Short mmCIF file of C-alpha atoms in Angstrom, two decimals:
data_model
loop_
_atom_site.label_atom_id
_atom_site.label_comp_id
_atom_site.label_asym_id
_atom_site.label_seq_id
_atom_site.Cartn_x
_atom_site.Cartn_y
_atom_site.Cartn_z
CA MET A 224 19.84 7.50 8.25
CA ASP A 225 22.79 9.32 8.41
CA ASP A 226 24.66 6.63 6.24
CA ARG A 227 22.22 6.69 3.24
CA ILE A 228 23.35 7.32 0.01
CA VAL A 229 22.24 10.61 -1.41
CA SER A 230 23.01 11.88 -4.95
CA LYS A 231 21.34 15.38 -6.41
CA ASN A 232 18.74 15.60 -3.53
CA ARG A 233 17.48 11.88 -4.04
CA VAL A 234 17.90 8.93 -1.72
CA VAL A 235 19.28 6.49 -4.28
CA TYR A 236 17.98 3.38 -2.20
CA ALA A 237 14.76 4.41 -2.14
CA ASP A 238 14.88 4.84 -5.72
CA ILE A 239 16.19 1.14 -6.06
CA LEU A 240 13.69 -0.10 -3.86
CA LYS A 241 10.91 1.42 -6.15
CA ILE A 242 12.36 -0.06 -9.18
CA PHE A 243 12.43 -3.29 -7.94
CA ALA A 244 8.74 -2.68 -6.37
CA SER A 245 7.67 -1.80 -10.11
CA PHE A 246 9.12 -4.82 -11.43
CA SER A 247 7.21 -7.04 -8.36
CA VAL A 248 3.82 -5.58 -9.18
CA VAL A 249 4.07 -6.15 -12.78
CA PHE A 250 5.44 -9.60 -12.50
CA LEU A 251 2.19 -10.24 -9.65
CA HIS A 252 -0.41 -9.02 -11.95
CA VAL A 253 1.20 -11.59 -14.51
CA ALA A 254 1.30 -14.34 -11.76
CA ALA A 255 -2.30 -13.45 -10.64
CA GLY A 256 -3.61 -13.45 -14.25
CA GLY A 257 -2.92 -17.23 -14.72
CA TRP A 258 -3.58 -18.26 -10.74
CA GLY A 259 -7.27 -17.11 -11.33
CA VAL A 260 -7.58 -19.49 -14.56
CA ALA A 261 -5.05 -22.62 -13.90
CA GLY A 262 -6.51 -25.43 -11.86
CA ILE A 263 -5.47 -25.44 -8.42
CA GLU A 264 -3.87 -29.29 -8.91
CA THR A 265 -1.92 -28.29 -11.85
CA TYR A 266 2.04 -27.48 -11.89
CA GLU A 267 0.93 -24.24 -13.78
CA TRP A 268 -1.21 -23.11 -10.51
CA LYS A 269 1.88 -23.90 -8.21
CA VAL A 270 4.27 -21.81 -10.27
CA PHE A 271 1.61 -18.98 -10.41
CA ASN A 272 1.04 -19.37 -6.96
CA PHE A 273 4.40 -19.12 -5.92
CA TYR A 274 5.08 -15.77 -7.82
CA ASP A 275 1.53 -14.31 -6.71
CA SER A 276 3.19 -15.13 -3.26
CA MET A 277 6.74 -14.12 -3.49
CA LEU A 278 5.89 -10.64 -5.08
CA ARG A 279 3.47 -9.13 -2.59
CA PHE A 280 6.28 -6.89 -1.25
CA GLY A 281 5.52 -4.61 -4.01
CA VAL A 282 3.15 -2.24 -2.80
CA PRO A 283 3.83 -1.94 0.86
CA VAL A 284 7.49 -0.89 -0.58
CA PHE A 285 5.59 1.92 -2.37
CA VAL A 286 3.82 2.96 0.80
CA MET A 287 6.87 2.87 3.05
CA ALA A 288 8.54 5.11 0.57
CA SER A 289 5.65 7.63 0.40
CA GLY A 290 5.69 7.59 4.39
CA MET A 291 9.50 7.98 4.34
CA PHE A 292 9.52 11.34 2.23
CA LEU A 293 5.83 12.80 3.20
CA LEU A 294 6.27 12.18 7.05
CA ARG A 295 9.26 13.86 7.28
CA THR A 296 9.21 16.59 10.20
CA GLU A 297 11.66 18.68 8.37
CA LYS A 298 9.33 18.85 5.08
CA ASN A 299 7.38 21.95 5.13
CA LEU A 300 3.89 20.25 4.17
CA SER A 301 1.00 21.66 5.12
CA ILE A 302 -2.84 20.71 5.01
CA VAL A 303 -3.48 23.07 2.52
CA ASP A 304 -0.39 21.53 0.50
CA ILE A 305 -1.72 18.18 0.65
CA TYR A 306 -5.15 19.17 -0.79
CA LYS A 307 -4.03 21.39 -3.18
CA LYS A 308 -0.84 19.65 -4.47
CA TYR A 309 -0.57 15.97 -3.85
CA ILE A 310 -4.36 14.86 -4.06
CA PRO A 311 -4.98 16.60 -7.31
CA ARG A 312 -2.24 14.67 -9.01
CA ILE A 313 -3.72 11.34 -7.74
CA VAL A 314 -7.20 12.61 -8.70
CA ILE A 315 -6.32 13.63 -12.45
CA CYS A 316 -4.34 10.29 -12.53
CA PHE A 317 -7.04 8.21 -11.68
CA LEU A 318 -9.67 10.27 -13.98
CA SER A 319 -7.85 9.85 -17.09
CA TRP A 320 -6.95 6.34 -16.51
CA SER A 321 -10.29 5.21 -15.36
CA PHE A 322 -11.90 6.81 -18.17
CA LEU A 323 -9.74 4.90 -20.79
CA TYR A 324 -10.43 1.66 -19.00
CA ALA A 325 -14.15 2.09 -18.71
CA ILE A 326 -14.53 3.10 -22.63
CA TYR A 327 -11.93 1.06 -24.18
CA PRO A 328 -14.40 -1.95 -24.04
CA VAL A 329 -17.13 0.01 -25.56
CA ALA A 330 -14.60 1.27 -28.56
CA SER A 331 -13.41 -1.83 -29.50
CA GLY A 332 -16.80 -3.31 -29.74
CA LYS A 333 -16.59 -5.92 -27.10
CA ILE A 334 -19.58 -4.60 -25.17
CA GLN A 335 -22.46 -2.20 -25.59
CA PHE A 336 -22.43 1.25 -24.14
CA GLU A 337 -24.82 1.03 -21.10
CA GLN A 338 -24.49 4.41 -18.94
CA GLU A 339 -24.88 3.04 -15.27
CA ARG A 340 -22.20 0.29 -16.12
CA PHE A 341 -19.79 2.84 -17.63
CA LEU A 342 -20.29 5.37 -14.57
CA ARG A 343 -19.94 2.43 -11.99
CA GLU A 344 -16.64 1.55 -13.79
CA PHE A 345 -15.60 5.09 -14.34
CA VAL A 346 -15.87 5.84 -10.50
CA PHE A 347 -14.82 2.91 -8.86
CA GLY A 348 -11.76 2.52 -11.53
CA HIS A 349 -10.59 -0.72 -12.90
CA TYR A 350 -9.51 -3.58 -10.28
CA HIS A 351 -5.95 -2.46 -9.85
CA MET A 352 -6.53 0.94 -9.46
CA TRP A 353 -7.35 0.47 -5.71
CA TYR A 354 -4.22 1.62 -4.96
CA LEU A 355 -4.86 5.30 -5.82
CA TYR A 356 -7.81 5.21 -3.75
CA MET A 357 -5.57 3.98 -0.71
CA ILE A 358 -2.99 6.35 -1.08
CA VAL A 359 -5.47 9.33 -1.04
CA GLY A 360 -6.71 8.19 2.11
CA LEU A 361 -3.20 8.21 3.41
CA TYR A 362 -2.42 11.33 2.26
CA ILE A 363 -5.99 12.37 4.10
CA ILE A 364 -4.54 11.54 7.43
CA THR A 365 -0.81 12.42 6.90
CA PRO A 366 -0.74 15.50 8.83
CA ILE A 367 -2.16 13.13 11.83
CA LEU A 368 0.85 10.63 11.32
CA ARG A 369 3.32 13.65 10.88
CA LYS A 370 2.66 14.52 14.59
CA ILE A 371 2.81 10.93 15.77
CA VAL A 372 6.38 9.98 14.31
CA GLN A 373 7.85 13.37 15.80
CA ASP A 374 7.96 10.79 18.90
CA LYS A 375 10.04 7.89 18.29
CA LYS A 376 7.79 5.81 21.33
CA SER A 377 4.55 6.95 19.89
CA ALA A 378 5.82 5.94 16.34
CA GLU A 379 6.78 2.61 17.70
CA TYR A 380 3.38 1.97 19.44
CA PHE A 381 1.44 2.77 16.44
CA ILE A 382 3.27 0.25 14.34
CA ILE A 383 2.93 -2.24 17.16
CA LEU A 384 -0.77 -1.37 17.07
CA SER A 385 -1.00 -2.00 13.23
CA VAL A 386 0.98 -5.21 13.57
CA VAL A 387 -1.27 -6.35 15.94
CA PHE A 388 -4.70 -5.57 14.78
CA ALA A 389 -3.92 -5.34 10.85
CA PHE A 390 -1.77 -8.71 10.76
CA LEU A 391 -1.48 -10.52 14.08
CA LEU A 392 -5.00 -11.26 15.42
CA PRO A 393 -7.08 -11.29 11.77
CA PHE A 394 -4.11 -14.01 10.80
CA VAL A 395 -5.15 -15.79 14.14
CA SER A 396 -8.77 -15.48 13.51
CA ARG A 397 -8.82 -16.75 9.76
CA VAL A 398 -6.00 -19.80 10.33
CA PHE A 399 -8.15 -21.35 13.12
CA LEU A 400 -11.32 -20.01 11.46
CA LEU A 401 -12.25 -18.19 14.21
CA LYS A 402 -14.91 -16.12 13.18
CA ASP A 403 -16.64 -14.82 16.32
CA PHE A 404 -12.69 -13.77 17.46
CA GLU A 405 -12.74 -11.92 14.52
CA MET A 406 -16.05 -10.07 15.09
CA PHE A 407 -14.61 -9.40 18.63
CA VAL A 408 -11.37 -7.67 17.17
CA ARG A 409 -13.41 -5.76 14.91
CA LYS A 410 -15.10 -4.01 17.78
CA PHE A 411 -12.52 -2.00 18.78
CA GLU A 412 -12.62 0.01 15.45
CA VAL A 413 -8.74 0.98 15.45
CA SER A 414 -9.29 2.24 12.06
CA LEU A 415 -6.30 4.58 11.95
CA VAL A 416 -3.74 1.79 12.49
CA LEU A 417 -5.55 -0.73 9.88
CA GLY A 418 -4.60 -1.11 6.25
CA TYR A 419 -1.31 0.36 4.90
CA SER A 420 -0.73 3.05 7.51
CA GLY A 421 1.56 0.92 9.57
CA TYR A 422 3.71 0.46 6.22
CA TYR A 423 3.15 4.42 6.07
CA VAL A 424 4.62 4.85 9.27
CA LEU A 425 7.31 1.94 9.16
CA GLY A 426 8.95 3.60 6.16
CA TYR A 427 9.40 7.08 8.02
CA TYR A 428 10.76 4.66 10.87
CA ILE A 429 13.30 2.73 9.63
CA ASP A 430 14.69 5.74 7.67
CA ASN A 431 14.72 8.41 10.55
CA TYR A 432 15.49 6.09 13.87
CA GLU A 433 18.29 4.41 14.87
CA ILE A 434 17.62 0.59 15.10
CA LYS A 435 19.04 -2.29 17.00
CA ILE A 436 20.30 -5.00 14.55
CA MET A 437 18.11 -7.72 16.15
CA THR A 438 14.99 -5.42 16.06
CA ARG A 439 15.68 -4.32 12.49
CA LYS A 440 15.79 -8.08 11.68
CA ILE A 441 12.56 -8.62 13.21
CA ILE A 442 11.17 -5.77 11.59
CA TYR A 443 12.54 -7.20 7.95
CA MET A 444 10.75 -10.53 8.60
#
């Protein structure tokens, strides 16, 4: 948006959002650790569950910030750039940390070295490293999404489809235990609008298009 605060080529509000998101992710993992071991009827579980639920916004905010910058049409970003510049950064980060997480239990004497187990943990990474796989997936489809967001109506259509197929229909099927309905929805195979791609596009949309106040409130909700 034209009224955003920019300082030394940085969008200040995006930096602030990512700071809050960073704290939320750390706090979330702390809460989730206790949530998994505390008894459901205990007061401690209720506290862990409260924070675990309230702090889920962190990852979507990170994804929206990525979409906000990488989907910009004025940004000169080619397919070659994505595979030579952006994806290698994530791969190097993943391989480095995944190796440390896989070797630490062995080096500390907690477990015996087993090649098959080590390779499995190294390839798939520690449980919280799923994010790196996901962001690479978004990078791969970025050239396609950049074409979509150039047109406001197309971007809105993508976001609506994402809300319907990634959130609304699965929510209804699980709340009302409609397993057959969930299987029916999956048959449409609208994979491109599932997962975090909706947040990715939404980050760009909110930052670049004028939105009516009521519509903006609905999006935030």
